[in-house]
């Protein structure tokens, strides 16, 4: 495996990076929901924690029945078992990143994992 | 632990989300290097793979001595052992996300981990 991989992501409905970047500790997707649309299903996870970043737009995340407003700059952690569904607002696309990682998998990080 | 956590991230030099979002499988930071500046040191990692997303601006990643051009929409995976340093271009700030995850920690993902 090389020391790095790089891709340039276009403004598509969904781009999945796991295979493109040869990731081994995460799956990352970049997503765009058109105005007035939603992910067509509710889902949860067996093992994976998800981290969402709202890159642009507004919308709602329904998490275990709770409606959570979303706007640019918001970041969320969602526990594996939580039932979630994302909705764009009626007038603007919702662009977001979804990071899947195995819950509890991180040991050290930043200064406790770095070699400077 | 609650089923979700949420924060709104301001346009700061650096925001670290591990503690704010109570992450267990990743550390995520949102970073801004002002025009003409760089991270002041080279670093590598013991265990963690890093995924970088360029949110805005242009710059250079020096990875094991190779100069890799960066622009908005670029995504990179960097192996733990690779020596890396990020530079903003001379005329524009470089905004980027850095995701740290333990290399090799991901089991299933998307359809093999989801419950729909």
Short mmCIF file of N, CA and C in Angstrom, two decimals, chain B residues 33-88:
data_model
loop_
_atom_site.label_atom_id
_atom_site.label_comp_id
_atom_site.label_asym_id
_atom_site.label_seq_id
_atom_site.Cartn_x
_atom_site.Cartn_y
_atom_site.Cartn_z
N UNK B 33 -5.68 27.09 7.82
CA UNK B 33 -4.34 27.68 7.73
C UNK B 33 -4.46 28.98 6.96
N UNK B 34 -4.05 30.09 7.57
CA UNK B 34 -4.11 31.37 6.86
C UNK B 34 -3.18 31.37 5.66
N UNK B 35 -3.48 32.23 4.69
CA UNK B 35 -2.65 32.33 3.48
C UNK B 35 -1.18 32.50 3.85
N UNK B 36 -0.32 31.74 3.20
CA UNK B 36 1.11 31.87 3.42
C UNK B 36 1.64 31.16 4.65
N UNK B 37 0.78 30.45 5.34
CA UNK B 37 1.23 29.75 6.56
C UNK B 37 1.19 28.23 6.36
N UNK B 38 1.74 27.52 7.34
CA UNK B 38 1.75 26.06 7.28
C UNK B 38 1.62 25.50 8.69
N UNK B 39 1.30 24.24 8.78
CA UNK B 39 1.42 23.54 10.05
C UNK B 39 2.91 23.62 10.43
N UNK B 40 3.25 23.98 11.67
CA UNK B 40 4.65 24.29 11.97
C UNK B 40 5.56 23.08 12.18
N UNK B 41 5.08 21.89 11.89
CA UNK B 41 5.93 20.71 12.09
C UNK B 41 5.49 19.59 11.13
N UNK B 42 6.43 18.68 10.89
CA UNK B 42 6.15 17.43 10.17
C UNK B 42 5.69 16.41 11.21
N UNK B 43 4.68 15.57 10.85
CA UNK B 43 4.33 14.50 11.80
C UNK B 43 3.91 13.24 11.06
N UNK B 44 4.00 12.15 11.78
CA UNK B 44 3.45 10.88 11.33
C UNK B 44 2.64 10.31 12.48
N UNK B 45 2.16 9.07 12.34
CA UNK B 45 1.34 8.48 13.41
C UNK B 45 1.82 7.07 13.74
N UNK B 46 1.51 6.64 14.96
CA UNK B 46 1.83 5.28 15.38
C UNK B 46 0.83 4.29 14.78
N UNK B 47 -0.46 4.55 14.99
CA UNK B 47 -1.50 3.59 14.59
C UNK B 47 -2.51 4.17 13.61
N UNK B 48 -2.63 5.50 13.59
CA UNK B 48 -3.79 6.10 12.94
C UNK B 48 -3.57 6.46 11.47
N UNK B 49 -4.51 6.01 10.66
CA UNK B 49 -4.67 6.45 9.28
C UNK B 49 -5.36 7.82 9.35
N UNK B 50 -4.97 8.74 8.47
CA UNK B 50 -5.66 10.02 8.42
C UNK B 50 -6.35 10.20 7.06
N UNK B 51 -7.54 10.78 7.11
CA UNK B 51 -8.26 11.15 5.90
C UNK B 51 -8.43 12.67 5.93
N UNK B 52 -8.00 13.32 4.88
CA UNK B 52 -8.09 14.78 4.79
C UNK B 52 -9.10 15.16 3.70
N UNK B 53 -9.91 16.17 3.99
CA UNK B 53 -10.82 16.75 3.00
C UNK B 53 -10.51 18.23 2.88
N UNK B 54 -10.27 18.69 1.67
CA UNK B 54 -10.02 20.12 1.45
C UNK B 54 -11.38 20.80 1.22
N UNK B 55 -11.79 21.62 2.18
CA UNK B 55 -13.09 22.29 2.11
C UNK B 55 -13.02 23.57 1.28
N UNK B 56 -11.89 24.27 1.35
CA UNK B 56 -11.77 25.53 0.62
C UNK B 56 -10.30 25.93 0.51
N UNK B 57 -9.97 26.59 -0.57
CA UNK B 57 -8.63 27.11 -0.74
C UNK B 57 -7.73 26.19 -1.55
N UNK B 58 -6.46 26.54 -1.55
CA UNK B 58 -5.45 25.75 -2.25
C UNK B 58 -4.21 25.65 -1.38
N UNK B 59 -3.41 24.65 -1.67
CA UNK B 59 -2.17 24.50 -0.90
C UNK B 59 -1.39 23.31 -1.37
N UNK B 60 -0.52 22.86 -0.50
CA UNK B 60 0.37 21.74 -0.78
C UNK B 60 0.42 20.84 0.45
N UNK B 61 0.37 19.53 0.22
CA UNK B 61 0.72 18.58 1.27
C UNK B 61 2.08 18.00 0.91
N UNK B 62 3.01 18.11 1.81
CA UNK B 62 4.29 17.43 1.62
C UNK B 62 4.21 16.10 2.32
N UNK B 63 4.26 15.00 1.54
CA UNK B 63 4.10 13.65 2.09
C UNK B 63 5.33 12.84 1.72
N UNK B 64 6.10 12.49 2.73
CA UNK B 64 7.37 11.77 2.50
C UNK B 64 8.20 12.47 1.42
N UNK B 65 8.20 13.79 1.48
CA UNK B 65 9.02 14.59 0.58
C UNK B 65 8.39 14.91 -0.75
N UNK B 66 7.23 14.30 -1.04
CA UNK B 66 6.53 14.58 -2.30
C UNK B 66 5.56 15.75 -2.12
N UNK B 67 5.59 16.70 -3.04
CA UNK B 67 4.69 17.85 -2.95
C UNK B 67 3.39 17.53 -3.70
N UNK B 68 2.30 17.44 -2.95
CA UNK B 68 1.00 17.05 -3.52
C UNK B 68 0.11 18.29 -3.54
N UNK B 69 -0.31 18.76 -4.73
CA UNK B 69 -1.15 19.95 -4.80
C UNK B 69 -2.55 19.68 -4.23
N UNK B 70 -3.10 20.66 -3.55
CA UNK B 70 -4.41 20.52 -2.92
C UNK B 70 -5.34 21.62 -3.41
N UNK B 71 -6.60 21.23 -3.69
CA UNK B 71 -7.62 22.22 -4.04
C UNK B 71 -8.96 21.77 -3.44
N UNK B 72 -9.91 22.66 -3.44
CA UNK B 72 -11.23 22.36 -2.90
C UNK B 72 -11.80 21.09 -3.53
N UNK B 73 -12.31 20.20 -2.70
CA UNK B 73 -12.90 18.96 -3.19
C UNK B 73 -11.94 17.78 -3.20
N UNK B 74 -10.68 18.04 -2.91
CA UNK B 74 -9.72 16.93 -2.84
C UNK B 74 -9.86 16.18 -1.51
N UNK B 75 -9.70 14.86 -1.58
CA UNK B 75 -9.70 13.99 -0.40
C UNK B 75 -8.46 13.12 -0.47
N UNK B 76 -7.81 12.93 0.67
CA UNK B 76 -6.61 12.10 0.74
C UNK B 76 -6.68 11.12 1.89
N UNK B 77 -6.12 9.95 1.67
CA UNK B 77 -5.76 9.04 2.75
C UNK B 77 -4.25 9.08 2.92
N UNK B 78 -3.79 9.20 4.16
CA UNK B 78 -2.35 9.16 4.43
C UNK B 78 -2.08 8.03 5.42
N UNK B 79 -1.16 7.13 5.06
CA UNK B 79 -0.83 5.98 5.90
C UNK B 79 -0.17 6.47 7.20
N UNK B 80 -0.32 5.69 8.29
CA UNK B 80 0.22 6.13 9.58
C UNK B 80 1.68 6.57 9.51
N UNK B 81 2.53 5.79 8.84
CA UNK B 81 3.97 6.04 8.90
C UNK B 81 4.43 7.21 8.04
N UNK B 82 3.59 7.69 7.14
CA UNK B 82 4.02 8.74 6.21
C UNK B 82 4.25 10.06 6.95
N UNK B 83 5.32 10.74 6.61
CA UNK B 83 5.65 12.04 7.21
C UNK B 83 4.96 13.13 6.40
N UNK B 84 4.15 13.93 7.07
CA UNK B 84 3.27 14.88 6.37
C UNK B 84 3.35 16.29 6.96
N UNK B 85 3.14 17.27 6.08
CA UNK B 85 3.05 18.67 6.53
C UNK B 85 2.21 19.43 5.52
N UNK B 86 1.28 20.26 5.99
CA UNK B 86 0.34 20.98 5.12
C UNK B 86 0.68 22.46 5.06
N UNK B 87 0.55 23.01 3.84
CA UNK B 87 0.86 24.41 3.57
C UNK B 87 -0.33 25.04 2.82
N UNK B 88 -0.74 26.22 3.26
CA UNK B 88 -1.71 27.01 2.49
C UNK B 88 -0.98 27.73 1.36
#
